[in-house]
Tab-separated table of C-alpha atoms and ligand atoms in Angstrom:
chain	number	residue	atom	x	y	z
A	74	MET	CA	103.453	103.492	99.560
A	75	LYS	CA	104.084	99.772	100.300
A	76	LYS	CA	103.104	97.087	97.758
A	77	TYR	CA	100.905	94.244	98.905
A	78	ILE	CA	101.494	90.725	97.566
A	79	ILE	CA	98.567	88.644	98.786
A	80	GLY	CA	98.384	84.943	97.878
A	81	ASN	CA	95.104	83.116	97.847
A	82	TRP	CA	95.540	79.353	97.866
A	83	LYS	CA	91.780	78.694	97.474
A	84	SER	CA	90.969	74.978	98.190
A	85	ASN	CA	94.450	73.781	97.596
A	86	LYS	CA	97.208	72.172	99.771
A	87	ARG	CA	97.283	69.744	102.630
A	88	LEU	CA	99.302	69.979	105.753
A	89	GLN	CA	102.448	68.373	104.296
A	90	ASP	CA	102.292	70.647	101.205
A	91	ALA	CA	102.093	73.747	103.322
A	92	LYS	CA	105.061	72.671	105.383
A	93	GLU	CA	107.116	72.060	102.257
A	94	TRP	CA	106.067	75.421	100.829
A	95	LEU	CA	107.269	77.238	103.954
A	96	GLU	CA	110.482	75.222	104.048
A	97	SER	CA	111.234	76.302	100.469
A	98	LEU	CA	110.460	79.942	101.244
A	99	ALA	CA	112.608	79.817	104.405
A	100	ALA	CA	115.603	78.936	102.253
A	101	PHE	CA	115.596	82.469	100.844
A	102	PRO	CA	117.374	85.094	103.026
A	103	GLU	CA	114.957	87.750	101.729
A	104	MET	CA	112.102	86.022	103.594
A	105	HIS	CA	113.851	86.535	106.878
A	106	GLU	CA	114.883	90.131	106.341
A	107	GLY	CA	111.669	91.041	104.550
A	108	LEU	CA	111.670	92.860	101.142
A	109	PRO	CA	111.767	96.686	101.503
A	110	ASP	CA	108.334	98.240	100.898
A	111	LYS	CA	106.535	95.007	100.384
A	112	VAL	CA	103.809	93.418	102.530
A	113	SER	CA	103.491	89.665	101.925
A	114	VAL	CA	100.371	87.793	102.990
A	115	ILE	CA	99.240	84.229	102.375
A	116	CYS	CA	95.655	83.119	102.707
A	117	PRO	CA	95.635	79.247	102.974
A	118	PRO	CA	92.680	77.040	103.878
A	119	TYR	CA	91.534	77.407	107.480
A	120	THR	CA	92.941	73.945	108.357
A	121	LEU	CA	96.493	75.168	107.698
A	122	LEU	CA	96.485	78.448	109.601
A	123	LEU	CA	97.586	77.247	112.980
A	124	GLU	CA	100.497	75.063	111.767
A	125	MET	CA	101.599	77.842	109.405
A	126	LYS	CA	101.460	80.496	112.090
A	127	LEU	CA	103.657	78.340	114.374
A	128	LEU	CA	106.164	77.605	111.590
A	129	ILE	CA	106.341	81.275	110.478
A	130	GLU	CA	107.090	82.299	113.993
A	131	GLU	CA	109.634	79.471	114.502
A	132	LYS	CA	111.432	80.264	111.223
A	133	GLY	CA	111.185	84.046	111.630
A	134	LEU	CA	109.654	84.698	108.188
A	135	ALA	CA	108.453	88.060	106.985
A	136	LEU	CA	105.093	86.661	106.072
A	137	GLN	CA	101.586	87.378	107.400
A	138	LEU	CA	98.510	85.169	107.314
A	139	GLY	CA	94.907	85.578	106.385
A	140	ALA	CA	91.798	83.575	105.791
A	141	GLN	CA	89.750	83.400	102.556
A	142	ASN	CA	86.364	83.805	104.178
A	143	CYS	CA	84.566	84.120	107.551
A	144	SER	CA	81.118	83.486	108.914
A	145	PRO	CA	78.329	85.955	108.650
A	146	PHE	CA	77.414	85.045	112.240
A	147	GLU	CA	78.946	85.505	115.697
A	148	MET	CA	80.040	82.361	117.604
A	149	GLY	CA	77.111	80.003	118.295
A	150	ALA	CA	75.037	77.290	116.754
A	151	TYR	CA	76.160	77.552	113.113
A	152	THR	CA	77.537	74.192	112.242
A	153	GLY	CA	80.566	74.305	109.951
A	154	GLU	CA	81.149	78.033	110.115
A	155	ILE	CA	84.368	79.785	111.307
A	156	THR	CA	83.912	83.187	112.880
A	157	ALA	CA	85.950	86.327	112.209
A	158	SER	CA	87.166	86.301	115.878
A	159	GLU	CA	88.353	82.682	115.489
A	160	VAL	CA	90.229	83.732	112.396
A	161	ARG	CA	91.799	86.616	114.293
A	162	ASP	CA	93.493	84.208	116.710
A	163	LEU	CA	95.549	82.853	113.801
A	164	GLY	CA	95.807	85.636	111.157
A	165	GLU	CA	95.472	89.364	110.555
A	166	TYR	CA	93.704	89.418	107.241
A	167	VAL	CA	90.483	88.069	105.657
A	168	ILE	CA	89.376	87.992	102.033
A	169	ILE	CA	85.617	88.724	101.691
A	170	GLY	CA	83.515	88.857	98.551
A	171	HIS	CA	85.687	86.765	96.222
A	172	SER	CA	83.730	86.135	92.964
A	173	GLU	CA	83.983	82.351	93.593
A	174	ARG	CA	82.053	82.753	96.837
A	175	ARG	CA	79.559	85.025	95.200
A	176	GLU	CA	79.051	82.468	92.388
A	177	HIS	CA	79.327	79.005	94.090
A	178	PHE	CA	77.966	79.947	97.522
A	179	HIS	CA	75.411	82.586	96.353
A	180	GLU	CA	76.839	85.298	98.621
A	181	THR	CA	74.918	88.528	98.233
A	182	ASP	CA	76.009	92.133	98.733
A	183	GLU	CA	73.948	92.197	101.905
A	184	LEU	CA	75.508	89.033	103.353
A	185	LEU	CA	79.001	90.313	102.501
A	186	ALA	CA	78.296	93.574	104.261
A	187	THR	CA	77.448	91.596	107.433
A	188	LYS	CA	80.673	89.596	107.084
A	189	VAL	CA	82.606	92.865	106.743
A	190	SER	CA	81.064	94.367	109.882
A	191	LEU	CA	81.844	91.247	111.931
A	192	ALA	CA	85.481	91.020	110.537
A	193	LYS	CA	85.923	94.721	111.415
A	194	ALA	CA	84.665	94.175	114.940
A	195	ALA	CA	87.164	91.252	115.297
A	196	GLY	CA	90.101	93.523	114.217
A	197	LEU	CA	90.854	91.787	110.925
A	198	ILE	CA	92.239	93.752	107.963
A	199	ILE	CA	89.650	93.237	105.241
A	200	ILE	CA	90.470	92.551	101.677
A	201	PHE	CA	87.224	92.978	99.763
A	202	CYS	CA	86.974	91.770	96.238
A	203	VAL	CA	85.029	93.697	93.555
A	204	GLN	CA	84.377	92.593	90.025
A	205	GLY	CA	84.109	96.079	88.527
A	206	LYS	CA	84.322	99.759	89.426
A	207	ASP	CA	80.626	99.858	90.489
A	208	THR	CA	80.501	96.811	92.841
A	209	PRO	CA	79.076	97.852	96.211
A	210	ILE	CA	81.754	98.265	98.888
A	211	PRO	CA	80.656	98.011	102.523
A	212	GLU	CA	81.707	100.500	105.168
A	213	GLY	CA	84.903	99.362	107.002
A	214	VAL	CA	86.820	97.692	104.181
A	215	ASP	CA	90.612	98.257	104.301
A	216	ILE	CA	91.839	96.950	100.979
A	217	VAL	CA	89.790	96.616	97.786
A	218	ALA	CA	90.848	94.011	95.170
A	219	TYR	CA	89.655	94.564	91.652
A	220	GLU	CA	89.287	91.057	90.180
A	221	PRO	CA	87.470	90.880	86.833
A	222	VAL	CA	85.840	87.446	86.551
A	223	PHE	CA	87.152	86.741	83.077
A	224	ALA	CA	90.785	87.160	84.277
A	225	ILE	CA	90.564	84.709	87.270
A	226	GLY	CA	92.440	81.475	86.554
A	227	SER	CA	92.117	82.085	82.843
A	228	GLY	CA	95.681	83.027	81.906
A	229	THR	CA	94.213	86.224	80.341
A	230	PRO	CA	94.727	89.133	82.704
A	231	ASP	CA	93.053	92.496	82.322
A	232	THR	CA	95.128	95.077	80.517
A	233	PRO	CA	97.252	97.176	82.993
A	234	GLU	CA	95.582	100.322	81.408
A	235	ASN	CA	92.092	99.095	82.155
A	236	ALA	CA	93.021	97.781	85.587
A	237	GLU	CA	94.459	101.285	86.278
A	238	SER	CA	91.308	103.026	85.206
A	239	VAL	CA	89.198	100.827	87.440
A	240	ALA	CA	91.640	101.211	90.333
A	241	LYS	CA	91.532	104.943	89.931
A	242	ALA	CA	87.697	104.865	89.911
A	243	LEU	CA	87.748	102.795	93.121
A	244	LYS	CA	90.157	105.309	94.702
A	245	ASP	CA	87.748	108.146	93.654
A	246	ARG	CA	85.067	106.217	95.505
A	247	GLY	CA	87.198	106.329	98.661
A	248	ALA	CA	89.295	103.094	98.550
A	249	ALA	CA	92.622	103.693	100.314
A	250	ILE	CA	94.452	100.684	98.986
A	251	VAL	CA	93.547	98.946	95.720
A	252	LEU	CA	94.883	95.679	94.424
A	253	TYR	CA	94.598	93.992	91.058
A	254	GLY	CA	93.908	90.275	90.763
A	255	GLY	CA	93.400	87.782	87.908
A	256	SER	CA	96.132	85.788	86.169
A	257	VAL	CA	98.950	87.770	87.794
A	258	LYS	CA	102.300	85.979	87.321
A	259	PRO	CA	105.907	86.838	88.178
A	260	ASP	CA	106.459	88.094	84.583
A	261	ASN	CA	103.465	90.472	84.462
A	262	ILE	CA	103.044	91.684	88.040
A	263	ALA	CA	105.122	94.812	87.511
A	264	THR	CA	102.908	95.924	84.648
A	265	PHE	CA	100.113	96.198	87.193
A	266	THR	CA	101.980	97.341	90.372
A	267	SER	CA	103.692	100.128	88.415
A	268	GLN	CA	100.370	101.799	87.762
A	269	PRO	CA	99.760	104.878	89.930
A	270	SER	CA	96.524	103.632	91.477
A	271	ILE	CA	97.442	99.964	91.999
A	272	ASP	CA	99.034	99.105	95.361
A	273	GLY	CA	99.595	95.384	94.886
A	274	ALA	CA	98.116	92.167	93.686
A	275	LEU	CA	95.891	89.300	94.826
A	276	ILE	CA	97.288	86.090	93.369
A	277	GLY	CA	95.814	82.615	93.093
A	278	GLY	CA	97.620	80.068	90.955
A	279	ALA	CA	101.025	81.700	90.949
A	280	SER	CA	101.080	81.786	94.764
A	281	LEU	CA	101.051	77.990	95.088
A	282	GLU	CA	104.765	77.493	94.323
A	283	ALA	CA	107.195	79.099	96.844
A	284	GLU	CA	109.656	80.104	94.161
A	285	SER	CA	106.921	81.765	92.157
A	286	PHE	CA	105.571	83.558	95.294
A	287	LEU	CA	109.108	84.933	95.996
A	288	ALA	CA	109.441	86.080	92.389
A	289	LEU	CA	106.066	87.912	92.719
A	290	MET	CA	107.375	89.774	95.754
A	291	LYS	CA	110.645	90.608	94.089
A	292	ASN	CA	109.114	91.721	90.817
A	293	ALA	CA	106.185	93.723	92.226
B	403	LIG	P1	94.503	83.619	89.713
B	403	LIG	O1	93.362	83.850	90.824
B	403	LIG	O2	95.728	84.407	90.065
B	403	LIG	O3	94.688	82.098	89.750
B	403	LIG	O4	93.890	84.164	88.381
B	403	LIG	C1	93.217	85.149	91.311
B	403	LIG	C2	92.155	85.165	92.405
B	403	LIG	O5	91.091	84.472	92.252
B	403	LIG	O6	92.314	85.829	93.503
């Protein structure tokens, strides 16, 4: 089974930062050949997707793109929203249900289920974040990311044993691919990805530096 290394930049990086990040990554031969059995995806702010897509193609990098969110509506009069089909022009993946969206933007299970169905219809690969083993998971989700709130950005990850037991429970509920996320770094990623039910990691802070992102891919 392939290991998924998915970076979530959150609200970080401007155009020049993203270009420099890709330049640094392009200096590593592994990024052109691709690492065996690894799938690497970066989810930048929407504003960077087009330029990054063009640069990834130009440089021939083994890197895929995704968005961090999508609208719960189809195209139309919804000022400020970006639809799943608009995302699909630029990337293959979308993160839905991150705890920061649930907390700061009051996204409910019902709203998230609507986003999932629109993302599915648009042909996106859906990475759905859950905060525990019992979080509702809508029909149509492709990848489930277990992200305990205490571990996000705190420097204190869950234990690999507990992450494995939650991942196993999520697989028992029908999840095909399960990731762990929350304070994953190059020096601890293997303790998670070596667990039998964990197929990769969703990474915030440690994906912001190109060298660290490459180390995550190598070590996973
Ligand atoms: P972190 O964030 O790696 O910075 O803890 C993970 C996430 O929120 O996806």
